[in-house]
mmCIF file of C-alpha atoms and ligand atoms in Angstrom:
data_model
loop_
_atom_site.group_PDB
_atom_site.id
_atom_site.type_symbol
_atom_site.label_atom_id
_atom_site.label_comp_id
_atom_site.label_asym_id
_atom_site.label_seq_id
_atom_site.Cartn_x
_atom_site.Cartn_y
_atom_site.Cartn_z
ATOM 1 C CA MET A 1 -0.068 0.167 0.069
ATOM 2 C CA SER A 2 1.096 3.358 -0.795
ATOM 3 C CA GLN A 3 2.549 6.198 1.520
ATOM 4 C CA ARG A 4 -0.423 8.416 -0.047
ATOM 5 C CA ASP A 5 -2.966 5.911 0.574
ATOM 6 C CA ARG A 6 -2.221 5.528 4.505
ATOM 7 C CA GLN A 7 -2.155 9.520 4.556
ATOM 8 C CA LEU A 8 -5.708 9.641 2.894
ATOM 9 C CA LEU A 9 -6.745 7.305 5.457
ATOM 10 C CA LEU A 10 -4.992 8.821 8.429
ATOM 11 C CA ALA A 11 -6.287 12.233 7.413
ATOM 12 C CA HIS A 12 -9.545 10.325 6.856
ATOM 13 C CA LEU A 13 -9.753 8.724 10.924
ATOM 14 C CA LEU A 14 -8.642 12.501 12.165
ATOM 15 C CA GLY A 15 -11.292 14.478 10.185
ATOM 16 C CA VAL A 16 -8.524 16.458 8.184
ATOM 17 C CA LYS A 17 -7.972 16.588 4.389
ATOM 18 C CA ALA A 18 -4.596 15.299 3.872
ATOM 19 C CA PRO A 19 -2.828 18.222 3.397
ATOM 20 C CA GLU A 20 -3.772 19.335 6.943
ATOM 21 C CA LEU A 21 -1.933 16.508 8.305
ATOM 22 C CA TYR A 22 0.946 17.997 9.649
ATOM 23 C CA LEU A 23 -1.172 20.288 12.027
ATOM 24 C CA LYS A 24 -2.161 17.045 14.092
ATOM 25 C CA MET A 25 1.380 15.677 13.987
ATOM 26 C CA GLU A 26 1.780 16.958 17.662
ATOM 27 C CA GLU A 27 -1.441 15.822 18.936
ATOM 28 C CA GLU A 28 -1.979 12.768 21.177
ATOM 29 C CA VAL A 29 -3.574 9.970 19.186
ATOM 30 C CA PRO A 30 -6.330 8.142 20.824
ATOM 31 C CA LEU A 31 -6.446 4.513 21.283
ATOM 32 C CA GLN A 32 -9.169 3.722 19.750
ATOM 33 C CA LEU A 33 -8.318 5.761 17.111
ATOM 34 C CA LEU A 34 -5.196 3.706 16.429
ATOM 35 C CA GLU A 35 -6.959 0.335 16.685
ATOM 36 C CA GLU A 36 -9.297 1.599 13.668
ATOM 37 C CA TYR A 37 -6.393 2.622 11.794
ATOM 38 C CA GLU A 38 -4.831 -0.688 12.105
ATOM 39 C CA LYS A 39 -8.070 -2.649 11.538
ATOM 40 C CA SER A 40 -8.392 -0.476 8.253
ATOM 41 C CA ILE A 41 -5.089 -1.103 6.877
ATOM 42 C CA LYS A 42 -5.163 -4.859 7.665
ATOM 43 C CA LYS A 43 -8.997 -4.447 5.225
ATOM 44 C CA LEU A 44 -6.954 -2.280 2.630
ATOM 45 C CA GLU A 45 -4.200 -5.270 2.684
ATOM 46 C CA GLU A 46 -6.786 -7.893 1.841
ATOM 47 C CA GLY A 47 -7.632 -5.391 -1.113
ATOM 48 C CA TYR A 48 -10.813 -3.498 0.072
ATOM 49 C CA PRO A 49 -10.950 -0.284 -1.859
ATOM 50 C CA LEU A 50 -9.362 2.828 0.048
ATOM 51 C CA GLN A 51 -12.216 4.832 -2.039
ATOM 52 C CA TYR A 52 -14.988 3.065 -0.061
ATOM 53 C CA LEU A 53 -13.021 2.670 3.280
ATOM 54 C CA ILE A 54 -13.207 6.769 3.348
ATOM 55 C CA GLY A 55 -16.237 7.207 1.604
ATOM 56 C CA GLU A 56 -15.248 9.555 -0.773
ATOM 57 C CA TRP A 57 -13.178 10.436 -3.742
ATOM 58 C CA ASP A 58 -11.825 13.149 -6.094
ATOM 59 C CA PHE A 59 -12.725 14.187 -9.530
ATOM 60 C CA TYR A 60 -11.983 17.010 -11.572
ATOM 61 C CA GLY A 61 -10.563 18.715 -8.504
ATOM 62 C CA ARG A 62 -13.558 18.206 -6.292
ATOM 63 C CA THR A 63 -14.611 15.593 -3.719
ATOM 64 C CA PHE A 64 -17.586 13.154 -4.230
ATOM 65 C CA LYS A 65 -19.306 10.521 -1.787
ATOM 66 C CA VAL A 66 -18.560 6.805 -3.142
ATOM 67 C CA ALA A 67 -20.452 3.802 -2.214
ATOM 68 C CA GLU A 68 -20.035 0.378 -2.470
ATOM 69 C CA GLY A 69 -21.872 -0.852 -5.782
ATOM 70 C CA VAL A 70 -21.403 2.137 -7.301
ATOM 71 C CA LEU A 71 -18.355 3.083 -9.612
ATOM 72 C CA ILE A 72 -15.423 4.681 -7.816
ATOM 73 C CA PRO A 73 -14.687 7.861 -10.289
ATOM 74 C CA ARG A 74 -11.461 7.324 -12.059
ATOM 75 C CA SER A 75 -9.032 10.076 -13.202
ATOM 76 C CA GLU A 76 -9.410 8.846 -17.003
ATOM 77 C CA THR A 77 -12.960 9.534 -17.380
ATOM 78 C CA GLU A 78 -11.948 13.345 -16.741
ATOM 79 C CA LEU A 79 -11.157 13.229 -20.383
ATOM 80 C CA LEU A 80 -14.441 13.152 -21.379
ATOM 81 C CA VAL A 81 -15.435 16.155 -19.143
ATOM 82 C CA GLU A 82 -12.428 17.996 -20.846
ATOM 83 C CA LYS A 83 -13.766 17.139 -24.011
ATOM 84 C CA THR A 84 -17.430 17.905 -23.464
ATOM 85 C CA LEU A 85 -16.338 21.293 -21.841
ATOM 86 C CA GLU A 86 -14.849 22.493 -24.930
ATOM 87 C CA LEU A 87 -17.687 22.174 -27.057
ATOM 88 C CA LEU A 88 -19.936 23.721 -24.594
ATOM 89 C CA ASP A 89 -19.864 27.825 -24.695
ATOM 90 C CA SER A 90 -20.601 29.333 -20.910
ATOM 91 C CA ARG A 91 -22.319 32.191 -22.490
ATOM 92 C CA ARG A 92 -25.294 29.585 -24.139
ATOM 93 C CA ASP A 93 -28.005 27.666 -22.523
ATOM 94 C CA TYR A 94 -27.976 23.662 -22.971
ATOM 95 C CA THR A 95 -29.640 20.406 -22.214
ATOM 96 C CA GLY A 96 -27.634 17.557 -21.972
ATOM 97 C CA LEU A 97 -28.311 13.659 -20.789
ATOM 98 C CA GLU A 98 -25.860 11.482 -19.135
ATOM 99 C CA ILE A 99 -26.563 7.928 -19.340
ATOM 100 C CA GLY A 100 -25.320 6.089 -16.224
ATOM 101 C CA VAL A 101 -24.564 8.726 -13.972
ATOM 102 C CA GLY A 102 -22.983 6.274 -10.805
ATOM 103 C CA SER A 103 -21.581 8.876 -8.373
ATOM 104 C CA GLY A 104 -23.022 11.757 -10.282
ATOM 105 C CA CYS A 105 -19.151 12.927 -10.923
ATOM 106 C CA ILE A 106 -19.633 14.066 -14.759
ATOM 107 C CA ALA A 107 -23.011 15.440 -14.610
ATOM 108 C CA ILE A 108 -22.153 17.392 -11.444
ATOM 109 C CA THR A 109 -18.702 18.627 -12.488
ATOM 110 C CA LEU A 110 -20.543 19.782 -16.288
ATOM 111 C CA LEU A 111 -23.177 21.898 -13.971
ATOM 112 C CA LEU A 112 -20.816 23.231 -12.161
ATOM 113 C CA GLU A 113 -18.451 24.306 -14.786
ATOM 114 C CA ARG A 114 -21.131 25.502 -16.977
ATOM 115 C CA GLU A 115 -24.131 27.184 -15.310
ATOM 116 C CA ARG A 116 -26.672 27.834 -18.055
ATOM 117 C CA LEU A 117 -26.355 23.839 -18.222
ATOM 118 C CA PHE A 118 -29.639 21.725 -17.339
ATOM 119 C CA MET A 119 -28.999 18.225 -17.027
ATOM 120 C CA TYR A 120 -31.289 14.832 -17.172
ATOM 121 C CA GLY A 121 -29.074 11.955 -15.751
ATOM 122 C CA THR A 122 -30.172 8.169 -15.698
ATOM 123 C CA ASP A 123 -29.226 5.262 -14.328
ATOM 124 C CA ILE A 124 -30.615 1.345 -14.106
ATOM 125 C CA ASN A 125 -28.834 1.104 -10.521
ATOM 126 C CA PRO A 126 -31.146 3.307 -7.863
ATOM 127 C CA LYS A 127 -28.501 3.262 -5.805
ATOM 128 C CA ALA A 128 -26.448 5.433 -8.162
ATOM 129 C CA LEU A 129 -29.213 7.649 -8.419
ATOM 130 C CA GLU A 130 -29.041 8.185 -4.539
ATOM 131 C CA LEU A 131 -25.570 8.678 -4.181
ATOM 132 C CA THR A 132 -25.615 11.249 -7.542
ATOM 133 C CA ARG A 133 -28.922 12.995 -5.505
ATOM 134 C CA ILE A 134 -26.422 13.316 -2.530
ATOM 135 C CA ASN A 135 -23.714 14.657 -4.823
ATOM 136 C CA ALA A 136 -25.856 17.191 -6.255
ATOM 137 C CA GLU A 137 -27.207 18.362 -2.951
ATOM 138 C CA ASN A 138 -23.395 18.732 -1.666
ATOM 139 C CA TYR A 139 -22.775 20.871 -4.415
ATOM 140 C CA GLY A 140 -25.889 22.845 -5.022
ATOM 141 C CA VAL A 141 -26.996 21.960 -8.404
ATOM 142 C CA SER A 142 -30.111 19.834 -7.507
ATOM 143 C CA GLN A 143 -32.147 22.367 -9.189
ATOM 144 C CA ARG A 144 -30.350 22.035 -12.539
ATOM 145 C CA LEU A 145 -30.218 18.097 -12.563
ATOM 146 C CA LYS A 146 -33.308 15.762 -13.485
ATOM 147 C CA LEU A 147 -32.474 12.219 -12.210
ATOM 148 C CA LEU A 148 -34.551 9.300 -13.689
ATOM 149 C CA GLN A 149 -34.257 5.407 -13.380
ATOM 150 C CA GLY A 150 -34.177 3.301 -16.434
ATOM 151 C CA LYS A 151 -32.133 1.393 -19.021
ATOM 152 C CA ASP A 152 -30.330 3.305 -21.919
ATOM 153 C CA PHE A 153 -32.622 5.980 -23.499
ATOM 154 C CA GLU A 154 -35.777 4.190 -22.344
ATOM 155 C CA PRO A 155 -36.473 7.304 -19.346
ATOM 156 C CA VAL A 156 -36.084 10.303 -21.896
ATOM 157 C CA LYS A 157 -38.602 8.904 -24.957
ATOM 158 C CA GLY A 158 -39.602 11.884 -26.350
ATOM 159 C CA LEU A 159 -37.002 14.364 -25.446
ATOM 160 C CA ARG A 160 -34.141 15.754 -27.386
ATOM 161 C CA PHE A 161 -30.790 17.094 -26.316
ATOM 162 C CA ASP A 162 -27.739 19.221 -27.210
ATOM 163 C CA PHE A 163 -25.577 16.615 -26.224
ATOM 164 C CA VAL A 164 -25.371 13.227 -24.754
ATOM 165 C CA VAL A 165 -22.353 12.141 -22.388
ATOM 166 C CA SER A 166 -22.017 8.366 -20.978
ATOM 167 C CA ASN A 167 -19.056 6.239 -19.483
ATOM 168 C CA PRO A 168 -21.100 2.834 -19.793
ATOM 169 C CA PRO A 169 -20.066 -0.527 -18.786
ATOM 170 C CA TYR A 170 -17.560 -1.546 -21.247
ATOM 171 C CA ILE A 171 -15.509 -4.382 -20.150
ATOM 172 C CA PRO A 172 -16.181 -8.177 -21.575
ATOM 173 C CA GLU A 173 -18.255 -10.999 -19.752
ATOM 174 C CA GLY A 174 -15.407 -13.338 -19.914
ATOM 175 C CA LEU A 175 -13.419 -10.966 -17.628
ATOM 176 C CA TRP A 176 -15.342 -10.319 -14.591
ATOM 177 C CA GLU A 177 -13.754 -13.486 -12.941
ATOM 178 C CA THR A 178 -9.964 -12.289 -13.962
ATOM 179 C CA LEU A 179 -10.993 -8.547 -11.880
ATOM 180 C CA PRO A 180 -9.829 -8.233 -8.552
ATOM 181 C CA GLU A 181 -12.139 -8.614 -5.643
ATOM 182 C CA GLY A 182 -11.666 -4.808 -4.584
ATOM 183 C CA VAL A 183 -12.931 -3.934 -8.309
ATOM 184 C CA LYS A 184 -16.081 -6.334 -8.498
ATOM 185 C CA LEU A 185 -17.465 -4.467 -5.307
ATOM 186 C CA GLU A 186 -18.430 -1.631 -7.887
ATOM 187 C CA GLY A 187 -20.766 -3.971 -8.947
ATOM 188 C CA LYS A 188 -21.345 -5.919 -12.665
ATOM 189 C CA ASP A 189 -24.078 -3.335 -14.050
ATOM 190 C CA ALA A 190 -21.182 -0.685 -13.558
ATOM 191 C CA LEU A 191 -18.533 -2.368 -15.323
ATOM 192 C CA ILE A 192 -19.942 -5.364 -17.571
ATOM 193 C CA GLY A 193 -21.124 -4.147 -21.066
ATOM 194 C CA GLY A 194 -22.127 -7.859 -22.216
ATOM 195 C CA LYS A 195 -20.303 -10.832 -24.252
ATOM 196 C CA LYS A 196 -18.729 -8.493 -26.475
ATOM 197 C CA GLY A 197 -17.943 -5.699 -24.181
ATOM 198 C CA TRP A 198 -19.432 -2.927 -26.471
ATOM 199 C CA GLU A 199 -23.095 -3.847 -26.616
ATOM 200 C CA PHE A 200 -23.989 -0.309 -25.226
ATOM 201 C CA TYR A 201 -22.679 1.401 -28.549
ATOM 202 C CA GLU A 202 -24.521 -0.990 -30.568
ATOM 203 C CA ARG A 203 -27.562 -0.090 -28.955
ATOM 204 C CA PHE A 204 -26.570 3.862 -28.568
ATOM 205 C CA ALA A 205 -25.623 3.894 -32.281
ATOM 206 C CA GLN A 206 -29.118 3.155 -33.008
ATOM 207 C CA GLN A 207 -30.867 5.164 -31.255
ATOM 208 C CA VAL A 208 -28.729 8.609 -30.506
ATOM 209 C CA GLY A 209 -30.244 10.119 -33.641
ATOM 210 C CA ASP A 210 -33.454 10.321 -32.296
ATOM 211 C CA PHE A 211 -32.604 11.963 -28.905
ATOM 212 C CA LEU A 212 -30.295 15.102 -30.350
ATOM 213 C CA LYS A 213 -31.196 18.141 -31.795
ATOM 214 C CA GLU A 214 -29.382 19.224 -35.019
ATOM 215 C CA ASN A 215 -25.852 19.816 -34.924
ATOM 216 C CA GLY A 216 -26.059 17.966 -31.403
ATOM 217 C CA PHE A 217 -23.061 15.975 -30.476
ATOM 218 C CA PHE A 218 -22.369 13.021 -27.814
ATOM 219 C CA VAL A 219 -18.873 12.295 -26.097
ATOM 220 C CA LEU A 220 -18.749 8.445 -24.635
ATOM 221 C CA GLU A 221 -15.833 7.052 -23.022
ATOM 222 C CA ILE A 222 -14.846 3.616 -24.712
ATOM 223 C CA GLY A 223 -12.432 0.727 -23.592
ATOM 224 C CA HIS A 224 -8.907 1.099 -24.814
ATOM 225 C CA ASP A 225 -8.822 -1.622 -27.268
ATOM 226 C CA GLN A 226 -12.520 -0.309 -28.544
ATOM 227 C CA GLY A 227 -11.744 2.444 -30.931
ATOM 228 C CA GLN A 228 -11.675 0.924 -34.015
ATOM 229 C CA ILE A 229 -15.452 -0.844 -33.396
ATOM 230 C CA VAL A 230 -16.795 2.252 -31.732
ATOM 231 C CA GLN A 231 -15.598 4.430 -34.752
ATOM 232 C CA GLU A 232 -17.193 1.640 -36.703
ATOM 233 C CA LEU A 233 -20.387 1.465 -35.068
ATOM 234 C CA LEU A 234 -20.867 5.274 -35.216
ATOM 235 C CA LYS A 235 -19.990 5.731 -38.535
ATOM 236 C CA ASP A 236 -22.977 8.088 -39.306
ATOM 237 C CA TYR A 237 -21.803 10.575 -36.630
ATOM 238 C CA SER A 238 -18.287 11.362 -37.869
ATOM 239 C CA PRO A 239 -16.549 10.139 -34.864
ATOM 240 C CA LYS A 240 -13.537 11.272 -33.554
ATOM 241 C CA ILE A 241 -11.504 9.082 -31.248
ATOM 242 C CA PHE A 242 -9.302 10.912 -28.906
ATOM 243 C CA LYS A 243 -6.489 9.440 -26.844
ATOM 244 C CA ASP A 244 -5.948 9.410 -22.811
ATOM 245 C CA TYR A 245 -2.748 10.764 -21.120
ATOM 246 C CA SER A 246 -1.204 7.256 -21.220
ATOM 247 C CA GLY A 247 -1.792 7.096 -24.932
ATOM 248 C CA GLN A 248 -4.830 4.780 -25.060
ATOM 249 C CA ASP A 249 -7.947 5.605 -26.711
ATOM 250 C CA ARG A 250 -10.412 6.546 -24.435
ATOM 251 C CA VAL A 251 -13.202 8.715 -25.995
ATOM 252 C CA VAL A 252 -15.177 9.216 -29.027
ATOM 253 C CA VAL A 253 -16.978 12.207 -30.016
ATOM 254 C CA GLY A 254 -19.606 12.086 -32.564
ATOM 255 C CA TRP A 255 -22.267 15.073 -34.032
ATOM 256 C CA LYS A 256 -25.444 14.773 -35.851
ATOM 257 C CA SER A 257 -25.520 16.970 -38.793
HETATM 258 C C1 SAM B 1 -19.137 3.036 -15.652
HETATM 259 S S1 SAM B 1 -20.075 3.214 -14.537
HETATM 260 C C2 SAM B 1 -19.925 4.938 -14.863
HETATM 261 C C3 SAM B 1 -20.368 6.025 -13.530
HETATM 262 C C4 SAM B 1 -20.272 7.309 -13.860
HETATM 263 N N1 SAM B 1 -21.026 7.835 -14.643
HETATM 264 C C5 SAM B 1 -18.673 7.576 -13.821
HETATM 265 O O1 SAM B 1 -17.815 7.688 -14.541
HETATM 266 O O2 SAM B 1 -17.861 7.410 -12.771
HETATM 267 C C6 SAM B 1 -21.719 3.084 -15.570
HETATM 268 C C7 SAM B 1 -22.989 3.464 -14.911
HETATM 269 O O3 SAM B 1 -23.970 3.040 -15.854
HETATM 270 C C8 SAM B 1 -24.817 2.452 -15.024
HETATM 271 N N2 SAM B 1 -25.579 1.397 -16.497
HETATM 272 C C9 SAM B 1 -25.290 0.689 -17.145
HETATM 273 N N3 SAM B 1 -25.692 -0.197 -17.976
HETATM 274 C C10 SAM B 1 -26.770 1.003 -18.052
HETATM 275 C C11 SAM B 1 -27.861 1.113 -18.865
HETATM 276 N N4 SAM B 1 -28.024 0.296 -20.059
HETATM 277 N N5 SAM B 1 -28.616 2.241 -18.747
HETATM 278 C C12 SAM B 1 -28.447 3.288 -17.837
HETATM 279 N N6 SAM B 1 -27.373 2.909 -17.007
HETATM 280 C C13 SAM B 1 -26.709 1.988 -17.239
HETATM 281 C C14 SAM B 1 -24.542 1.782 -14.110
HETATM 282 O O4 SAM B 1 -25.463 1.496 -13.098
HETATM 283 C C15 SAM B 1 -23.279 2.248 -13.850
HETATM 284 O O5 SAM B 1 -23.557 3.683 -12.576
#
């Protein structure tokens, strides 16, 4: 376990932010807290995610509540946010949709970065919707976020959006058993895309045209080896693939023209 993880755990137990740990250096640590620290270290060594232990994680410079059964925000997903923000003029009104909000980190970040934006957010998992609701409330954006439960575009039938974003599950079913136990705690629905892994993009390609306004766009996260197949599936939308900081295919952007 890294020194950084130990610091984050200790800061959490002491009720401070990690950079403030030094303020506590001279203070005596109560025995009960030490015992809890030791217990937590053991859990972490057994593979339990630090993020679930401390109940929060950072995304795009802000802290979001996280909980078992809901995906932990990943730093590589920040690229999806960056690409979306590049396409959103801060002086214009937009209505966007996020399919599969999870903790809400994407939709809430977009709302905080663009104050004239209104978002719809969907998820099949009620626990994810509840976590998003809490995070949205903490960041004061609940009034601009409508949450709905359901699969794909089903909860927003009849509506049209300026843009759609999603970080869908895209791991092939066959890899589930190979995932570390700690990762499995994030839930099969959050990670597994189907037999091939890319089933979401197949369904998305068939439906997205009906849900985008003219000149609307979408930004989707993809698996590192899915650039080619996703480009083929979404060929009617002039798709462009972007690589993440480690040089892997990570995001596809497309337009309805
Ligand atoms: C990979 S997680 C992404 C969560 C969050 N947006 C993020 O980036 O951290 C995928 C999310 O989509 C939800 N989901 C999976 N399949 C879905 C579907 N067909 N329609 C709507 N939501 C779905 C899962 O429950 C999960 O919360």
